[in-house]
Coordinates of C-alpha atoms and ligand atoms in Angstrom, one line a residue:
X1 CA 254.3 198.8 26.1
X2 CA 256.2 201.4 24.1
X3 CA 259.0 201.0 21.7
X4 CA 262.4 200.0 22.9
X5 CA 265.7 198.9 21.5
X6 CA 266.4 196.4 24.3
X7 CA 264.2 194.2 26.3
X8 CA 265.4 191.4 28.5
X9 CA 263.8 187.9 28.9
X10 CA 261.2 187.3 31.6
X11 CA 260.6 190.9 32.4
X12 CA 258.2 191.6 35.2
X13 CA 255.3 193.8 34.0
X14 CA 254.7 196.9 36.2
X15 CA 251.8 199.2 35.7
X16 CA 253.5 202.3 34.2
X17 CA 250.5 204.0 32.6
X18 CA 248.3 205.0 35.5
X19 CA 250.5 207.4 37.5
X20 CA 253.2 207.0 40.2
X21 CA 250.9 205.6 42.9
X22 CA 249.7 202.8 40.8
X23 CA 253.2 202.1 39.6
X24 CA 254.4 201.8 43.2
X25 CA 251.4 199.6 44.0
X26 CA 252.3 197.3 41.1
X27 CA 255.8 197.0 42.6
X28 CA 254.3 196.2 45.9
X29 CA 252.0 193.6 44.3
X30 CA 255.1 191.5 43.6
X31 CA 255.4 190.7 47.3
X32 CA 251.7 190.5 48.4
X33 CA 252.4 188.8 51.7
X34 CA 254.8 191.4 53.1
X35 CA 252.4 194.3 53.3
X36 CA 249.9 192.1 55.0
X37 CA 252.5 191.0 57.5
X38 CA 253.4 194.7 58.1
X39 CA 249.8 195.7 58.8
X40 CA 249.1 192.7 61.1
X41 CA 252.3 193.2 63.0
X42 CA 251.5 196.9 63.4
X43 CA 248.1 196.1 64.8
X44 CA 249.3 193.5 67.3
X45 CA 252.3 195.6 68.2
X46 CA 250.0 198.5 69.2
X47 CA 247.5 196.2 70.8
X48 CA 250.2 194.8 73.1
X49 CA 251.5 198.3 73.9
X50 CA 248.0 199.7 74.7
X51 CA 247.3 196.6 76.7
X52 CA 250.2 197.4 79.0
X53 CA 248.6 200.8 79.7
X54 CA 245.3 199.0 80.5
X55 CA 246.9 196.6 82.8
X56 CA 248.8 199.3 84.6
X57 CA 245.6 201.2 85.0
X58 CA 243.9 198.1 86.4
X59 CA 246.8 197.5 88.8
X60 CA 246.3 201.0 90.1
X61 CA 242.6 200.4 90.4
X62 CA 243.4 197.3 92.4
X63 CA 246.0 198.7 94.8
X64 CA 243.7 201.7 95.6
X65 CA 240.9 199.4 96.7
X66 CA 241.1 198.5 100.3
X67 CA 241.8 194.8 101.1
X68 CA 243.6 193.9 97.9
X69 CA 245.9 190.9 97.9
X70 CA 249.1 190.0 96.2
X71 CA 247.8 187.0 94.2
X72 CA 245.4 189.3 92.5
X73 CA 248.2 191.6 91.3
X74 CA 250.4 188.9 90.0
X75 CA 248.5 188.0 86.8
X76 CA 248.3 191.7 86.0
X77 CA 252.1 192.0 86.4
X78 CA 252.7 188.9 84.3
X79 CA 250.3 190.3 81.7
X80 CA 252.4 193.4 81.4
X81 CA 255.5 191.3 81.0
X82 CA 253.8 189.1 78.4
X83 CA 252.5 192.1 76.5
X84 CA 256.0 193.7 76.5
X85 CA 257.5 190.5 75.0
X86 CA 254.7 190.4 72.4
X87 CA 255.3 194.0 71.6
X88 CA 259.0 193.3 70.9
X89 CA 258.3 190.3 68.7
X90 CA 255.7 192.0 66.6
X91 CA 257.9 195.0 66.3
X92 CA 260.6 192.8 64.9
X93 CA 258.2 191.3 62.4
X94 CA 257.0 194.7 61.4
X95 CA 260.6 196.1 60.9
X96 CA 261.7 193.0 59.0
X97 CA 258.8 193.0 56.6
X98 CA 259.0 196.8 55.8
X99 CA 262.8 196.7 55.4
X100 CA 262.4 193.7 53.1
X101 CA 259.8 195.6 51.0
X102 CA 261.9 198.7 50.9
X103 CA 265.1 197.0 49.7
X104 CA 263.3 194.9 47.2
X105 CA 261.5 197.8 45.7
X106 CA 264.6 199.9 45.5
X107 CA 266.4 197.1 43.7
X108 CA 263.5 196.3 41.3
X109 CA 262.9 199.9 40.4
X110 CA 266.6 200.6 39.8
X111 CA 266.7 197.4 37.6
X112 CA 263.6 198.5 35.7
X113 CA 265.0 202.0 35.1
X114 CA 268.4 200.8 34.0
X115 CA 266.8 198.4 31.5
X116 CA 264.6 201.1 30.2
X117 CA 267.7 203.4 29.8
X118 CA 269.5 200.7 27.8
X119 CA 266.5 200.5 25.5
X120 CA 266.3 204.2 24.8
X121 CA 267.3 205.6 21.4
X122 CA 270.3 207.7 20.7
X123 CA 268.0 210.7 20.2
X124 CA 266.8 210.3 23.7
X125 CA 270.3 210.1 25.2
X126 CA 271.4 213.0 23.1
X127 CA 268.8 215.2 24.7
X128 CA 269.0 214.1 28.3
X129 CA 271.5 215.5 30.7
X130 CA 273.6 212.7 32.2
X131 CA 273.8 214.2 35.7
X132 CA 270.0 214.4 35.9
X133 CA 269.7 210.7 34.8
X134 CA 272.3 209.8 37.5
X135 CA 270.3 211.7 40.1
X136 CA 267.2 209.8 39.2
X137 CA 268.8 206.4 39.1
X138 CA 270.6 206.8 42.4
X139 CA 268.7 209.3 44.6
X140 CA 265.1 209.1 43.4
X141 CA 265.3 205.3 43.6
X142 CA 266.7 205.6 47.1
X143 CA 263.7 207.8 48.0
X144 CA 261.4 204.8 47.1
X145 CA 263.3 202.8 49.7
X146 CA 262.8 205.6 52.4
X147 CA 259.2 205.8 51.4
X148 CA 258.6 202.3 52.7
X149 CA 261.3 202.2 55.4
X150 CA 260.7 204.2 57.5
X151 CA 257.9 206.2 55.7
X152 CA 255.1 203.6 55.2
X153 CA 256.1 201.7 58.2
X154 CA 255.7 204.8 60.5
X155 CA 252.4 205.6 58.9
X156 CA 251.0 202.2 59.3
X157 CA 252.3 202.1 62.8
X158 CA 251.0 205.5 63.7
X159 CA 247.5 204.7 62.2
X160 CA 247.4 201.7 64.5
X161 CA 248.7 203.8 67.4
X162 CA 245.7 206.1 66.9
X163 CA 243.1 203.5 66.3
X164 CA 243.9 200.8 68.9
X165 CA 244.1 203.2 71.9
X166 CA 240.9 204.9 70.8
X167 CA 239.1 201.6 70.7
X168 CA 240.4 200.7 74.1
X169 CA 239.4 204.1 75.6
X170 CA 235.9 203.7 74.0
X171 CA 235.5 200.3 75.6
X172 CA 236.6 201.6 79.0
X173 CA 234.1 204.5 79.0
X174 CA 232.7 206.1 75.8
X175 CA 232.6 209.5 77.3
X176 CA 236.4 209.5 77.7
X177 CA 236.5 209.6 73.9
X178 CA 235.5 213.3 73.8
X179 CA 239.0 214.9 74.1
X180 CA 241.0 212.3 72.1
X181 CA 238.2 212.4 69.5
X182 CA 238.5 216.1 69.0
X183 CA 242.2 215.8 69.0
X184 CA 242.3 213.2 66.2
X185 CA 240.1 215.4 64.0
X186 CA 242.3 218.4 64.6
X187 CA 245.4 216.3 64.0
X188 CA 244.0 215.2 60.7
X189 CA 243.3 218.7 59.6
X190 CA 246.7 220.2 60.7
X191 CA 248.7 217.3 59.3
X192 CA 247.0 217.7 55.9
X193 CA 247.6 221.4 55.9
X194 CA 251.2 221.0 56.9
X195 CA 251.8 218.4 54.2
X196 CA 250.1 220.6 51.6
X197 CA 252.6 223.5 52.4
X198 CA 255.6 221.2 52.6
X199 CA 255.0 219.3 49.4
X200 CA 256.0 221.9 46.8
X201 CA 259.1 222.8 48.7
X202 CA 260.3 219.2 49.0
X203 CA 259.5 218.5 45.3
X204 CA 261.4 221.6 44.2
X205 CA 264.3 220.5 46.4
X206 CA 264.5 217.2 44.6
X207 CA 264.3 218.9 41.2
X208 CA 267.0 221.3 42.2
X209 CA 269.2 218.3 43.3
X210 CA 268.9 216.9 39.7
X211 CA 269.8 220.3 38.2
X212 CA 272.8 220.7 40.5
X213 CA 274.0 217.2 39.8
X214 CA 273.6 217.7 36.0
X215 CA 275.7 220.9 36.2
X216 CA 278.3 219.2 38.2
X217 CA 278.5 216.2 35.9
X218 CA 278.9 218.4 32.9
X219 CA 281.6 220.6 34.4
X220 CA 283.6 217.5 35.4
X221 CA 283.1 215.8 32.0
X222 CA 284.2 219.0 30.3
X223 CA 287.0 219.7 32.8
X224 CA 289.6 219.9 30.0
X225 CA 287.6 222.6 28.3
X226 CA 287.0 224.4 31.5
X227 CA 290.7 224.5 32.4
X228 CA 291.8 225.3 28.9
X229 CA 289.6 228.4 28.8
X230 CA 290.4 229.3 32.5
X231 CA 286.7 229.1 33.3
X232 CA 287.1 227.7 36.8
X233 CA 285.7 230.8 38.5
X234 CA 282.6 230.9 36.3
X235 CA 282.0 227.2 36.8
X236 CA 282.4 227.5 40.5
X237 CA 280.0 230.4 40.7
X238 CA 277.5 228.6 38.6
X239 CA 277.7 225.6 40.9
X240 CA 277.6 227.7 44.0
X241 CA 274.4 229.4 42.8
X242 CA 272.9 225.9 42.2
X243 CA 274.0 224.7 45.6
X244 CA 272.6 227.8 47.3
X245 CA 269.2 227.3 45.8
X246 CA 269.3 223.7 47.0
X247 CA 270.2 224.9 50.5
X248 CA 267.4 227.6 50.4
X249 CA 264.8 224.8 49.9
X250 CA 266.1 223.1 52.9
X251 CA 265.8 226.3 55.0
X252 CA 262.3 226.8 53.7
X253 CA 261.5 223.3 54.7
X254 CA 262.9 223.9 58.1
X255 CA 260.7 227.0 58.6
X256 CA 257.6 225.0 57.7
X257 CA 258.6 222.2 60.1
X258 CA 259.3 224.7 62.9
X259 CA 255.7 225.9 62.7
X260 CA 254.4 222.4 63.1
X261 CA 251.1 222.8 65.1
X262 CA 250.1 219.2 65.9
X263 CA 252.6 218.8 68.9
X264 CA 251.1 222.0 70.5
X265 CA 247.6 220.6 70.0
X266 CA 248.7 217.3 71.5
X267 CA 250.0 219.1 74.6
X268 CA 246.6 220.9 75.0
X269 CA 244.7 217.6 74.4
X270 CA 246.7 215.8 77.0
X271 CA 246.0 218.4 79.7
X272 CA 242.4 218.7 78.5
X273 CA 242.0 214.9 78.6
X274 CA 243.4 214.7 82.1
X275 CA 240.9 217.4 83.3
X276 CA 238.0 215.6 81.6
X277 CA 239.0 212.3 83.2
X278 CA 239.3 213.8 86.6
X279 CA 235.8 215.4 86.3
X280 CA 234.4 212.0 85.3
X281 CA 236.2 210.4 88.2
X282 CA 234.7 213.0 90.7
X283 CA 231.3 212.3 89.2
X284 CA 231.9 208.6 90.0
X285 CA 231.6 207.6 86.3
X286 CA 235.1 206.1 86.1
X287 CA 237.5 204.6 88.6
X288 CA 241.0 205.8 89.5
X289 CA 242.5 202.9 87.6
X290 CA 240.6 204.0 84.5
X291 CA 242.1 207.5 84.8
X292 CA 245.6 206.0 85.0
X293 CA 244.9 203.7 82.0
X294 CA 243.3 206.6 80.1
X295 CA 246.4 208.8 80.6
X296 CA 248.7 205.9 79.5
X297 CA 246.6 205.5 76.4
X298 CA 246.5 209.2 75.7
X299 CA 250.4 209.1 75.9
X300 CA 250.4 206.5 73.2
X301 CA 249.0 209.2 70.8
X302 CA 252.2 211.2 71.3
X303 CA 254.2 209.0 68.9
X304 CA 251.9 209.2 65.9
X305 CA 251.6 213.0 66.4
X306 CA 255.3 213.6 66.6
X307 CA 256.3 211.2 63.8
X308 CA 253.8 212.6 61.3
X309 CA 256.2 215.5 60.8
X310 CA 258.4 213.1 58.8
X311 CA 256.4 210.1 57.8
X312 CA 253.9 211.7 55.4
X313 CA 256.6 213.8 53.8
X314 CA 258.7 210.7 53.2
X315 CA 255.7 209.2 51.3
X316 CA 255.1 212.4 49.4
X317 CA 258.8 212.5 48.4
X318 CA 258.6 208.8 47.4
X319 CA 255.6 209.5 45.1
X320 CA 257.4 212.6 43.6
X321 CA 260.5 210.5 43.0
X322 CA 258.4 207.7 41.5
X323 CA 256.9 210.3 39.2
X324 CA 260.4 211.4 38.1
X325 CA 261.5 207.8 37.5
X326 CA 258.4 207.1 35.5
X327 CA 258.9 210.2 33.4
X328 CA 262.2 208.8 32.3
X329 CA 260.8 205.3 31.8
X330 CA 257.8 206.5 29.9
X331 CA 259.6 208.9 27.6
X332 CA 258.7 207.7 24.2
X333 CA 261.6 206.5 22.2
X334 CA 261.7 206.4 18.4
X335 CA 263.2 203.0 17.6
X336 CA 262.1 199.5 18.5
X337 CA 264.2 196.3 18.7
X338 CA 261.8 194.6 16.4
X339 CA 262.1 191.2 18.0
X340 CA 260.3 189.4 15.2
X341 CA 262.2 191.1 12.4
X342 CA 264.5 189.6 9.9
X343 CA 267.5 187.9 11.5
X344 CA 270.0 186.2 9.3
X345 CA 273.6 186.6 8.1
X346 CA 274.1 189.9 6.2
X347 CA 275.7 189.7 2.7
X348 CA 276.6 193.3 2.7
X349 CA 274.5 195.1 0.1
X350 CA 273.5 198.6 1.1
X351 CA 271.0 200.7 -0.8
X352 CA 269.8 204.2 -0.1
X353 CA 266.6 205.1 -1.8
X354 CA 265.6 208.8 -1.9
X355 CA 266.6 209.2 1.8
X356 CA 265.7 212.4 3.6
X357 CA 266.7 213.0 7.2
X358 CA 266.7 216.0 9.6
X359 CA 267.8 216.6 13.2
X360 CA 264.9 218.3 15.0
X361 CA 263.6 219.9 11.8
X362 CA 266.9 220.9 10.3
X363 CA 267.3 218.9 7.0
X364 CA 270.7 217.2 6.9
X365 CA 270.3 214.6 4.1
X366 CA 268.3 215.4 1.0
X367 CA 267.1 212.8 -1.5
X368 CA 270.2 210.6 -1.1
X369 CA 270.3 207.5 -3.3
X370 CA 273.1 205.1 -4.0
X371 CA 273.9 201.4 -4.1
X372 CA 276.8 199.6 -2.6
X373 CA 277.5 196.0 -3.6
X374 CA 278.5 193.4 -1.1
X375 CA 282.2 193.6 -0.3
X376 CA 282.7 196.9 -2.0
X377 CA 284.7 199.7 -0.3
X378 CA 283.1 203.1 -0.8
X379 CA 284.7 206.3 0.3
X380 CA 282.5 209.2 1.3
X381 CA 284.0 212.6 1.0
X382 CA 282.6 216.0 1.7
X383 CA 283.2 219.1 3.7
X384 CA 282.7 219.1 7.4
X385 CA 279.0 219.2 8.3
X386 CA 278.1 217.7 5.0
X387 CA 276.3 214.8 6.7
X388 CA 278.8 212.0 6.3
X389 CA 278.6 210.7 9.8
X390 CA 274.8 211.1 9.8
X391 CA 274.5 209.1 6.6
X392 CA 276.3 206.1 8.2
X393 CA 274.1 206.3 11.4
X394 CA 271.1 205.6 9.3
X395 CA 272.5 202.2 8.4
X396 CA 272.8 200.8 11.9
X397 CA 269.6 202.7 12.9
X398 CA 271.1 205.0 15.5
X399 CA 268.5 207.2 13.7
X400 CA 265.7 206.4 11.3
X401 CA 265.1 208.1 8.0
X402 CA 262.3 210.8 7.7
X403 CA 261.4 209.5 4.2
X404 CA 262.8 207.1 1.7
X405 CA 264.4 203.8 2.6
X406 CA 267.7 202.3 3.6
X407 CA 268.0 198.7 2.5
X408 CA 270.5 196.1 3.7
X409 CA 270.4 193.0 1.4
X410 CA 267.2 194.3 -0.1
X411 CA 265.4 194.5 3.3
X412 CA 264.5 197.8 4.9
X413 CA 266.6 198.3 8.0
X414 CA 263.4 198.9 9.9
X415 CA 262.3 195.3 9.0
X416 CA 265.5 193.8 10.4
X417 CA 265.7 192.6 14.0
X418 CA 267.7 195.4 15.5
X419 CA 270.2 193.1 17.4
X420 CA 270.8 191.0 14.3
X421 CA 271.5 194.0 12.2
X422 CA 273.7 195.9 14.7
X423 CA 275.7 192.8 15.6
X424 CA 276.8 192.5 11.9
X425 CA 277.8 196.1 11.6
X426 CA 280.7 197.9 13.1
X427 CA 281.6 201.6 13.3
X428 CA 285.0 202.8 14.1
X429 CA 285.2 206.5 14.9
X430 CA 288.0 208.9 15.4
X431 CA 286.9 209.4 19.0
X432 CA 286.8 205.9 20.3
X433 CA 285.1 205.3 23.6
X434 CA 286.7 202.7 25.8
X435 CA 285.3 201.4 29.1
X436 CA 287.3 201.4 32.4
X437 CA 288.1 197.7 32.0
X438 CA 291.2 195.9 30.8
X439 CA 292.4 196.2 27.2
X440 CA 291.5 192.6 26.6
X441 CA 287.9 193.1 27.8
X442 CA 287.6 196.2 25.6
X443 CA 288.7 194.3 22.6
X444 CA 286.3 191.5 23.4
X445 CA 283.4 193.9 24.0
X446 CA 280.4 192.6 22.0
X447 CA 282.1 189.2 21.7
X448 CA 282.1 188.0 25.3
X449 CA 283.0 184.4 24.6
X450 CA 286.3 185.2 22.7
X451 CA 289.3 183.3 23.9
X452 CA 292.6 185.0 24.7
X453 CA 294.1 183.6 21.5
X454 CA 291.3 185.1 19.4
X455 CA 291.8 188.4 21.2
X456 CA 295.5 188.5 20.5
X457 CA 295.0 187.4 16.9
X458 CA 292.6 190.3 16.4
X459 CA 295.0 192.7 18.1
X460 CA 297.8 191.5 15.8
X461 CA 295.7 192.1 12.7
X462 CA 294.8 195.6 14.0
X463 CA 298.5 196.4 14.6
X464 CA 297.8 196.8 18.3
X465 CA 299.5 193.7 19.7
X466 CA 302.9 195.4 19.9
X467 CA 301.9 198.4 22.0
X468 CA 299.7 196.3 24.2
X469 CA 302.4 193.9 25.2
X470 CA 304.6 196.9 25.8
X471 CA 302.5 197.6 28.9
X472 CA 303.6 195.8 32.1
X473 CA 300.3 194.0 32.4
X474 CA 299.7 193.5 28.7
X475 CA 296.2 192.6 27.9
X476 CA 295.3 192.8 31.6
X477 CA 296.1 196.6 31.7
X478 CA 293.3 198.6 33.0
X479 CA 292.2 201.5 30.8
X480 CA 291.0 204.9 32.0
X481 CA 290.3 206.1 35.5
X482 CA 292.3 203.5 37.3
X483 CA 294.8 202.6 34.6
X484 CA 296.7 203.8 31.6
X485 CA 295.4 206.3 29.1
X486 CA 295.7 205.5 25.5
X487 CA 296.5 207.9 22.7
X488 CA 294.0 208.6 19.9
X489 CA 295.8 206.2 17.5
X490 CA 296.0 203.5 20.1
X491 CA 292.3 203.7 20.9
X492 CA 291.5 203.5 17.3
X493 CA 293.5 200.3 16.9
X494 CA 291.8 198.8 19.9
X495 CA 288.5 199.6 18.2
X496 CA 289.8 198.0 15.0
X497 CA 290.8 194.9 16.9
X498 CA 287.3 194.8 18.3
X499 CA 286.0 194.9 14.8
X500 CA 288.3 192.1 13.6
X501 CA 287.0 190.0 16.5
X502 CA 283.3 190.6 15.8
X503 CA 283.9 190.2 12.1
X504 CA 281.1 192.4 10.9
X505 CA 279.7 192.2 7.3
X506 CA 279.4 196.0 7.0
X507 CA 282.1 198.3 8.4
X508 CA 282.1 202.0 8.8
X509 CA 285.4 203.8 9.3
X510 CA 284.7 207.4 10.2
X511 CA 288.1 209.1 10.3
X512 CA 287.4 212.4 8.7
X513 CA 289.1 214.7 11.1
X514 CA 292.0 212.6 12.4
X515 CA 295.4 214.0 12.7
X516 CA 297.9 211.4 13.7
X517 CA 301.7 211.2 13.2
X518 CA 302.7 209.5 10.0
X519 CA 304.3 206.4 11.5
X520 CA 301.2 205.6 13.5
X521 CA 299.0 206.6 10.6
X522 CA 300.8 204.1 8.5
X523 CA 300.1 201.3 11.0
X524 CA 296.4 202.3 11.3
X525 CA 296.0 202.4 7.6
X526 CA 297.5 199.0 7.2
X527 CA 295.1 197.8 9.8
X528 CA 292.2 199.6 8.2
X529 CA 293.0 198.3 4.8
X530 CA 293.2 194.8 6.1
X531 CA 289.9 194.9 7.8
X532 CA 288.1 196.5 4.9
X533 CA 288.8 193.5 2.7
X534 CA 286.0 191.1 2.1
X535 CA 283.3 193.2 3.7
X536 CA 281.3 196.2 2.7
X537 CA 283.2 199.2 3.9
X538 CA 282.2 202.8 4.2
X539 CA 285.3 204.9 4.4
X540 CA 285.0 208.5 5.6
X541 CA 288.3 210.1 5.1
X542 CA 290.2 212.9 3.4
X543 CA 293.4 211.0 3.1
X544 CA 294.3 210.3 -0.5
X545 CA 296.2 207.2 0.4
X546 CA 293.0 205.7 1.8
X547 CA 290.7 207.0 -0.8
X548 CA 292.8 205.2 -3.4
X549 CA 291.9 201.8 -2.1
X550 CA 288.2 202.6 -2.3
X551 CA 286.4 201.0 -5.3
X552 CA 284.2 204.1 -5.6
X553 CA 283.9 207.6 -4.1
X554 CA 280.7 209.4 -3.2
X555 CA 280.9 213.1 -3.0
X556 CA 278.5 214.6 -0.5
X557 CA 277.7 218.3 -0.4
X558 CA 275.3 219.9 2.0
X559 CA 273.5 216.6 2.4
X560 CA 273.2 215.8 -1.3
X561 CA 275.1 213.3 -3.4
X562 CA 276.9 215.4 -6.0
X563 CA 278.7 212.8 -7.9
X564 CA 280.3 209.4 -7.7
X565 CA 283.2 207.7 -9.4
X566 CA 286.9 207.0 -9.0
X567 CA 289.4 209.6 -7.8
X568 CA 290.6 210.3 -11.3
X569 CA 287.2 210.7 -12.8
X570 CA 286.1 213.0 -10.0
X571 CA 289.3 215.1 -10.2
X572 CA 288.5 215.5 -13.8
X573 CA 284.8 216.5 -13.7
X574 CA 283.8 217.4 -10.1
X575 CA 284.5 220.9 -8.9
X576 CA 283.4 220.2 -5.3
X577 CA 285.7 217.2 -5.2
X578 CA 288.7 219.2 -6.4
X579 CA 288.0 221.9 -3.8
X580 CA 288.2 219.4 -1.0
X581 CA 291.6 218.3 -2.1
X582 CA 292.8 221.7 -2.8
X583 CA 292.2 222.4 0.8
X584 CA 293.6 219.2 2.3
X585 CA 296.8 218.7 0.3
Ligands
LIG1 N1 274.0 217.6 13.4 C1 273.0 217.8 14.3 N2 272.8 216.9 15.4 C2 273.6 215.9 15.5 C3 274.7 215.7 14.6 C4 274.9 216.6 13.6 O1 272.2 218.7 14.2 O2 273.5 215.1 16.5 C5 274.2 218.5 12.3 C6 275.5 219.2 12.2 C7 275.8 219.3 10.8 C8 274.9 218.2 10.1 O3 274.0 217.8 11.1 O4 275.3 220.5 10.3 C9 275.7 217.1 9.6 O5 276.5 216.5 10.6 P1 277.5 215.3 10.4 O6 278.1 214.9 11.7 O7 276.8 214.2 9.7 O8 278.6 215.9 9.4 P2 280.0 215.3 8.9 O9 279.9 215.3 7.4 O10 280.2 213.9 9.5 O11 281.0 216.3 9.4 P3 282.6 216.0 9.9 O12 283.4 215.9 8.6 O13 282.9 217.3 10.6 O14 282.6 214.8 10.7
LIG2 MG1 281.6 213.2 10.9

């Protein structure tokens, strides 16, 4: 199994390496009795139905022989009734078991996919379009459901609806098999041809759905930018083009379906079979009852013929969807949770040793080396794009170094157990992401067992308590879509409160571009100062007032450490440092 950052306990092992069909089968193997039940139920269901045709044929045979009597007909009539009841019961069992399989597999696959998404690295998520992921998690997983119910159910049923009547016809009079035999062969050929033509169109349709969805998700996520730049028209046109292409695939599919030959062939076969049966009857080879039963059994073939227009396509789509799901699951990810790695309380020493790092081949950090003692506060300054944020991301392993080492307490971060390392490390960025949950829950994120008192204590220390109780519902206030929106400064304080609660040993405050009014700024600074005490703190800021409480300052320029020292020292000797402040003050 590949690398992952997250792996739950007791995970079921599916076969993900041998293609979509094997993967689906490994899902099916979790519930081995259900497919068996489906097949058995389908066999008996069709046997009962065909039996009805046989009994009706026999009844006709009986009432056309002179001197027949009622007591002879009665068992046949009862047989029809019994078979009809049997048919309903087995139909019930068949539907129950396929529906069960379908729902289970949809649930399991969605679970599996979601778990795998949680385990993917930041690099993966940075590359992938959210809308496309959403399309796969919702729609493609749903297609697996349809693949079994009704897809596989119809196919099993129609197979039996071909085989069982054929056997019965053969047992009645082998010669009668001539027409249905030719028909079944032609059916096989035409259905295969039809599916071969339909497959690329249905698969393209699914891909296009993902593309359309991704475009939509992006436009909505970026709605502010769209509006601010008056790009509504362009975005609408872009979406309309995507939607039109999606529709075109449907039309193409319709055209292929309209030219569906098997039903035509069935019509011919039915008439041809009737003629053949009558000829055999005239020759005295079969009785009248046999002709009636034969026509009833021939009629049974209508259902599998008709339904094959959908059923095989559903399975094809299911397999194509499975392939898209597997693609996502099997995408290699760079980091691993390192379950057996070092897990212990962090003291807070951070060392960079000749670290080089690049994004997709573009070097961003070059030969960076420095040491931070436990509890020290280090400010990192440098112009925008210098690599400050990137540098801090190597500590909590959002990314891994290309060469060199990052050590926490003398241990390479790659040797740490990922969860242990990340849980003792907090990052507070300017652009804080909050979930659409209550403020209290957002503060307690990552610390699920926190009590209300602890949450409020943390909020007080983060200077957030006052504005929170200012809301009507206080800590129960919903944030985001269904509730209040918070300002940048308020969000930041919620994040600081979260950090107070989780009490990390290493803290990263990434605040380089913030622009907040001075009253709020004062509060945030007080909160930041308080939280930076007694833990190793990386401070990315251009505010002199904050830089002053740093023990040391690192000057980063185009990914290289230029100099380090106190503010006064650097003002004295470092040109790059002076430049930064010439600009910002
Ligand atoms: N970069 C990427 N991919 C990313 C993030 C950044 O290619 O996912 C590039 C942009 C920039 C360089 O890496 O040229 C350094 O980016 P970083 O975000 O580390 O810069 P910063 O020092 O934090 O800049 P700012 O002060 O604007 O936050
Ligand atoms: Mg940055």
